[in-house]
mmCIF file of C-alpha atoms in Angstrom:
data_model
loop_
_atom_site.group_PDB
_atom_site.id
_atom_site.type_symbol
_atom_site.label_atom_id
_atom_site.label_comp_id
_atom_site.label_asym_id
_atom_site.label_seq_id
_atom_site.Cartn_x
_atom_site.Cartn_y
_atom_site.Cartn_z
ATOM 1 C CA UNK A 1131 -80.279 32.815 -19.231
ATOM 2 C CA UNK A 1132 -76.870 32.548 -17.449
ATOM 3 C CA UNK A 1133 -77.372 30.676 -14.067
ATOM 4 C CA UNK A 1134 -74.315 32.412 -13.100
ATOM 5 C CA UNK A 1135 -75.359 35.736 -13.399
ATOM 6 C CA UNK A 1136 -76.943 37.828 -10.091
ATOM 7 C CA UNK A 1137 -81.099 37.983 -11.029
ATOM 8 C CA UNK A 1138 -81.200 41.907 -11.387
ATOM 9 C CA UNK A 1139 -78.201 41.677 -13.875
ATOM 10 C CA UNK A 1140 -80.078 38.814 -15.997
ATOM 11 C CA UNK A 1141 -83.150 40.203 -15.865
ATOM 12 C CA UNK A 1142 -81.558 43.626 -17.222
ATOM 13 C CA UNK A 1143 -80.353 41.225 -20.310
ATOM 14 C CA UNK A 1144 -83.922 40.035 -20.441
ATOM 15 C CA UNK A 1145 -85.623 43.160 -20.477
ATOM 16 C CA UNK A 1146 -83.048 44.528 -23.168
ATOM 17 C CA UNK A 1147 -84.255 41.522 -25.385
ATOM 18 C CA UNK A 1148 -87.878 41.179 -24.314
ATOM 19 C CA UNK A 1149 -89.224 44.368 -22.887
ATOM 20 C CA UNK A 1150 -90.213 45.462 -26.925
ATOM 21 C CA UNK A 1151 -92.355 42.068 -27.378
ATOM 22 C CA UNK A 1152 -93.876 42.742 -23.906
ATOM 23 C CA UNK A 1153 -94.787 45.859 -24.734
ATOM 24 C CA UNK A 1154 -96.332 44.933 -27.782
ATOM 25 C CA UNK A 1155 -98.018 42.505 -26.481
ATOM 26 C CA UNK A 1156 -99.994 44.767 -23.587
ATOM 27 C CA UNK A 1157 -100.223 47.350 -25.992
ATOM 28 C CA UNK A 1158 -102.695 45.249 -28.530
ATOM 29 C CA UNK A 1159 -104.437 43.558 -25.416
ATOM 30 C CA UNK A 1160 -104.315 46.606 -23.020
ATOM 31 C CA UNK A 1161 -105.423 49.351 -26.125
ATOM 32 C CA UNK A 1162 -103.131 51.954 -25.409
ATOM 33 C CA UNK A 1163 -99.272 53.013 -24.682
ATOM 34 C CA UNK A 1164 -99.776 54.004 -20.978
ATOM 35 C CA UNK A 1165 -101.363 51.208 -19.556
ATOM 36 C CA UNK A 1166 -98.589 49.044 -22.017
ATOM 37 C CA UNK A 1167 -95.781 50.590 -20.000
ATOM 38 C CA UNK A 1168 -97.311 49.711 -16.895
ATOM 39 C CA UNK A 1169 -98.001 46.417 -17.654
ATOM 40 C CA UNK A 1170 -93.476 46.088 -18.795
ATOM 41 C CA UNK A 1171 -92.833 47.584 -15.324
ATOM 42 C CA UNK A 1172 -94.806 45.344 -13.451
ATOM 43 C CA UNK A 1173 -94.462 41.865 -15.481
ATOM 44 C CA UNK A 1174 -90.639 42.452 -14.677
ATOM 45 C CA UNK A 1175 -91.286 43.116 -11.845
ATOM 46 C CA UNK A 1176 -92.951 40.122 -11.177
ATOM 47 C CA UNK A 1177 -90.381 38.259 -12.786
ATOM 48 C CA UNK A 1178 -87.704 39.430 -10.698
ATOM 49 C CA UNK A 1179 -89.859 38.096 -7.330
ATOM 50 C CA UNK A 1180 -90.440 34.754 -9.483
ATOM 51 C CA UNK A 1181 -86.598 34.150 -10.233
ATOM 52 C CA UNK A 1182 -86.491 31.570 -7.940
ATOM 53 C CA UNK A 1183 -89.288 29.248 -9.560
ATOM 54 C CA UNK A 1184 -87.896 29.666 -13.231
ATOM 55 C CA UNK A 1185 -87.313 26.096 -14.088
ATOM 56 C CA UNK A 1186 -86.296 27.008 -17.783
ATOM 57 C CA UNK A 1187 -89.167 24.485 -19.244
ATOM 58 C CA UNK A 1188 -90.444 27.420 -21.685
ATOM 59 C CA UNK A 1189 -88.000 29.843 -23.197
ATOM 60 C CA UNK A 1190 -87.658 33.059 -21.683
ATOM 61 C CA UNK A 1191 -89.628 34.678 -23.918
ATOM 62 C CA UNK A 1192 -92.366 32.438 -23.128
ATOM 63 C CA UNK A 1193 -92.144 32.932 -19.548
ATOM 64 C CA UNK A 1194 -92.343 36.818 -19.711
ATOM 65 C CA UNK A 1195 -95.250 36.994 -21.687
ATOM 66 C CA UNK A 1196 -96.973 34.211 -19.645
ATOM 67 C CA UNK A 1197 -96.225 36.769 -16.869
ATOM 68 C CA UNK A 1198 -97.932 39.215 -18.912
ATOM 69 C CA UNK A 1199 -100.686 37.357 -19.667
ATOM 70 C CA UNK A 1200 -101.513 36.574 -16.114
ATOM 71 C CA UNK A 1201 -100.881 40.328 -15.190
ATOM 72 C CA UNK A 1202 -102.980 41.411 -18.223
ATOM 73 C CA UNK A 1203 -105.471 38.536 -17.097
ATOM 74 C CA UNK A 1204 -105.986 40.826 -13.620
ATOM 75 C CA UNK A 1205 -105.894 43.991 -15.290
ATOM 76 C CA UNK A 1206 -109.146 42.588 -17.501
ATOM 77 C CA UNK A 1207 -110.853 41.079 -14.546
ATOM 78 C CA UNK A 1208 -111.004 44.564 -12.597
ATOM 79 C CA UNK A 1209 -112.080 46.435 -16.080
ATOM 80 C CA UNK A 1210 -114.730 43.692 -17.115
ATOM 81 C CA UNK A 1211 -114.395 44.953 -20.823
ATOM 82 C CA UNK A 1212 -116.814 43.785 -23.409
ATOM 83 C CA UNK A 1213 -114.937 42.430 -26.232
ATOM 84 C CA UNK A 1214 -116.237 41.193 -29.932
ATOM 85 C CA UNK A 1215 -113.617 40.635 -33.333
ATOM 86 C CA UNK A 1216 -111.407 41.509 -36.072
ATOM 87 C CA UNK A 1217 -109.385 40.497 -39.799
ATOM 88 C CA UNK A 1218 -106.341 38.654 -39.919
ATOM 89 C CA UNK A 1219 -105.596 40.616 -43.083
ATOM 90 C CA UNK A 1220 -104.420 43.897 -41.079
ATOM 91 C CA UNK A 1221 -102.522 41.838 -38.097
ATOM 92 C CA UNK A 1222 -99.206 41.419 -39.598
ATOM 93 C CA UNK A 1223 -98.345 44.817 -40.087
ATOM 94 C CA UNK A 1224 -99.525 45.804 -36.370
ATOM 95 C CA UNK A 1225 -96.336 44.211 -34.726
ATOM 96 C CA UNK A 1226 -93.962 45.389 -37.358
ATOM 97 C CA UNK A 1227 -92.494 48.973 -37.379
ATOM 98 C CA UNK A 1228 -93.608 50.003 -40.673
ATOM 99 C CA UNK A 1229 -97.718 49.708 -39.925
ATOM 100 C CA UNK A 1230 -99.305 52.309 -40.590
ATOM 101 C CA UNK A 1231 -101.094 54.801 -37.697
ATOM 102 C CA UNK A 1232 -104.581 53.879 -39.306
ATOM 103 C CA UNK A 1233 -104.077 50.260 -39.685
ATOM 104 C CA UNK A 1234 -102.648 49.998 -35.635
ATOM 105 C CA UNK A 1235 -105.568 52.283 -34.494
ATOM 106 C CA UNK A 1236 -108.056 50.282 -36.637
ATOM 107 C CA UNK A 1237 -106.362 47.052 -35.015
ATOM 108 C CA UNK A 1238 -106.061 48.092 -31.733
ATOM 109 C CA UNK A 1239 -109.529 49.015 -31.580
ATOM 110 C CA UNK A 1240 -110.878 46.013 -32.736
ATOM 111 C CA UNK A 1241 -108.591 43.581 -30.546
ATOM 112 C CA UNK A 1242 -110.665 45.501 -27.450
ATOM 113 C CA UNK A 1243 -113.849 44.800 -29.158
ATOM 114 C CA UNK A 1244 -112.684 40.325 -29.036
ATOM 115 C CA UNK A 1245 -113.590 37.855 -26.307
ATOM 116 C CA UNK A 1246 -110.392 38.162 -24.296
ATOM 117 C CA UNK A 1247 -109.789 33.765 -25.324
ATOM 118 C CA UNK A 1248 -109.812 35.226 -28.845
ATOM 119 C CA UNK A 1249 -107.705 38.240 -28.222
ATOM 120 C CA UNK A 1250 -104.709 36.487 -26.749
ATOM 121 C CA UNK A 1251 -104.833 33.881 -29.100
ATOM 122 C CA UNK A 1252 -104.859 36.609 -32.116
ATOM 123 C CA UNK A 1253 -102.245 38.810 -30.687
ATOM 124 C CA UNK A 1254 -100.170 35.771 -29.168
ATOM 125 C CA UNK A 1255 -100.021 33.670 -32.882
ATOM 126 C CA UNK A 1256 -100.422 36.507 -35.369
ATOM 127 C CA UNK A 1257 -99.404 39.553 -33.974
ATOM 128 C CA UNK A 1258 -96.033 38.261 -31.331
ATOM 129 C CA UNK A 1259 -95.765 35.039 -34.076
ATOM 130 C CA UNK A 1260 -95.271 32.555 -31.504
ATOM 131 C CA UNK A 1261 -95.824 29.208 -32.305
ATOM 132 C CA UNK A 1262 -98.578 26.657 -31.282
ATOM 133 C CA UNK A 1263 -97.154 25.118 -28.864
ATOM 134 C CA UNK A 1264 -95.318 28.430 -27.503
ATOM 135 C CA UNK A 1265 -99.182 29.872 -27.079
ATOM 136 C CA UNK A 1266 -100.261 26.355 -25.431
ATOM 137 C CA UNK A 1267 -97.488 27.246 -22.932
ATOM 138 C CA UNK A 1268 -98.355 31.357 -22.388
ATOM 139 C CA UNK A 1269 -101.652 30.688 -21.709
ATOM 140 C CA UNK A 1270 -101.367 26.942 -19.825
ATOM 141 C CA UNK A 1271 -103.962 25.387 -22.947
ATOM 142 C CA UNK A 1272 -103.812 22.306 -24.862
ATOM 143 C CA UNK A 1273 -101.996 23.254 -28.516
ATOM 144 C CA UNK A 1274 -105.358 21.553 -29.906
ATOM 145 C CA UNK A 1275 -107.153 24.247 -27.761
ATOM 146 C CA UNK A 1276 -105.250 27.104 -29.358
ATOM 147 C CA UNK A 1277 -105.690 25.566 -33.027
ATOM 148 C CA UNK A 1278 -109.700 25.571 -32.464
ATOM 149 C CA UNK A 1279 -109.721 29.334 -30.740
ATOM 150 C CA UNK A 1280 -107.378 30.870 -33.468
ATOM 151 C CA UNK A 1281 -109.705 29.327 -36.230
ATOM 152 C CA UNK A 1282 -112.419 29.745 -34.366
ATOM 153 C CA UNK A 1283 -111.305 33.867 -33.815
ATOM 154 C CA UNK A 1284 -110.337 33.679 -37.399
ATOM 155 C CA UNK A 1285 -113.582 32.664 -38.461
ATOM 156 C CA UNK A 1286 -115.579 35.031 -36.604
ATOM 157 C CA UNK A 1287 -113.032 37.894 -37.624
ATOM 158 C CA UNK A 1288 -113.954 37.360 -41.517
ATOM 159 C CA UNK A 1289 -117.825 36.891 -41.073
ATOM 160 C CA UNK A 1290 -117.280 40.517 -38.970
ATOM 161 C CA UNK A 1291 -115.359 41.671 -42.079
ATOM 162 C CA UNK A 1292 -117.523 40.319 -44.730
ATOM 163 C CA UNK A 1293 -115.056 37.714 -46.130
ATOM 164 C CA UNK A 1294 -116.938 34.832 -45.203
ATOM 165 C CA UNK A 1295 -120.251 33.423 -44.911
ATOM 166 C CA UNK A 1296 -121.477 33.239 -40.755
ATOM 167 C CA UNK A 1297 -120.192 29.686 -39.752
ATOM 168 C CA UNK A 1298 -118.962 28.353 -43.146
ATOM 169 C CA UNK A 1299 -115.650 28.072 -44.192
ATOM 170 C CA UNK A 1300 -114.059 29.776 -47.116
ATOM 171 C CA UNK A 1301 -112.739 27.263 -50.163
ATOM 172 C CA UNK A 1302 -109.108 25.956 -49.425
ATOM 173 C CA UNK A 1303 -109.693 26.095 -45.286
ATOM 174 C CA UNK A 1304 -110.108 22.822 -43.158
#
């Protein structure tokens, strides 16, 4: 971010760069494009009344969807959805442009249906691709913490799916 620059006018550049991975994110943990849009509005919104305390320890990136996560957080706490799990196998074509309808409905579905621990780690690591230790950050964990939840998701995902024996691990894993 340029220091120099008045906040409204950098947070324009950020939400040019960032507002599509915010989106996405809200979208898989929110379940639909409505409440996603909302959730962009109000995380730069939020943003723009936390200029002040951006210390530029995480990237910027990492910051917005931290916001997010925090908004999306409250957002969960007032629905009190019941969640449960999905494959890793369908994940990586949800955040890309070519997914198919099906595969993003089935997805999107079955991201409502996870633990909200296991959701954000899912969407967070497979879904946005950020790293470990960018997760650790967005969510204020231990990167050890997000290792054991994403395998731990993982796990559960392919016993839901059939692709793996309840509580084993599949030849080749650790």
């Amino acid at each position: 971010m340029n220091d120099a620059a008045p906040p409204n006018e950098a947070l324009h550049a950020l939400y040019r760069q960032y507002a599509d991975d915010v989106y996405r994110y809200a979208r898989m943990m929110l379940g639909n494009a409505p409440d996603a849009y909302d959730a962009v509005q109000e995380v730069f919104l939020r943003a723009l009344r936390a200029w002040g305390s951006y210390r530029g320890e995480a990237s910027a990136r990492t910051w917005l969807i931290r916001i997010a996560k925090n908004y999306l957080a409250d957002v969960h706490r007032k629905r009190r959805v019941e969640n449960k799990y999905i494959s890793r196998r369908e994940l990586q074509d949800v955040g890309r442009e070519d997914g198919t309808a099906d595969t993003v409905l089935e997805v999107e579905w079955a991201l409502r249906q996870l633990r909200p621990a296991y959701r954000q780690v899912v969407v967070l690591r497979y879904i946005e691709n950020l790293s470990v230790e960018e997760t650790a950050q967005v969510l204020g964990w231990s990167a050890s913490k997000v290792r054991t939840t994403a395998h731990r998701a993982m796990m559960e995902l392919r016993r839901m799916w059939g692709e793996a024996p309840a509580g084993g691990v599949q030849p080749g894993e650790s």
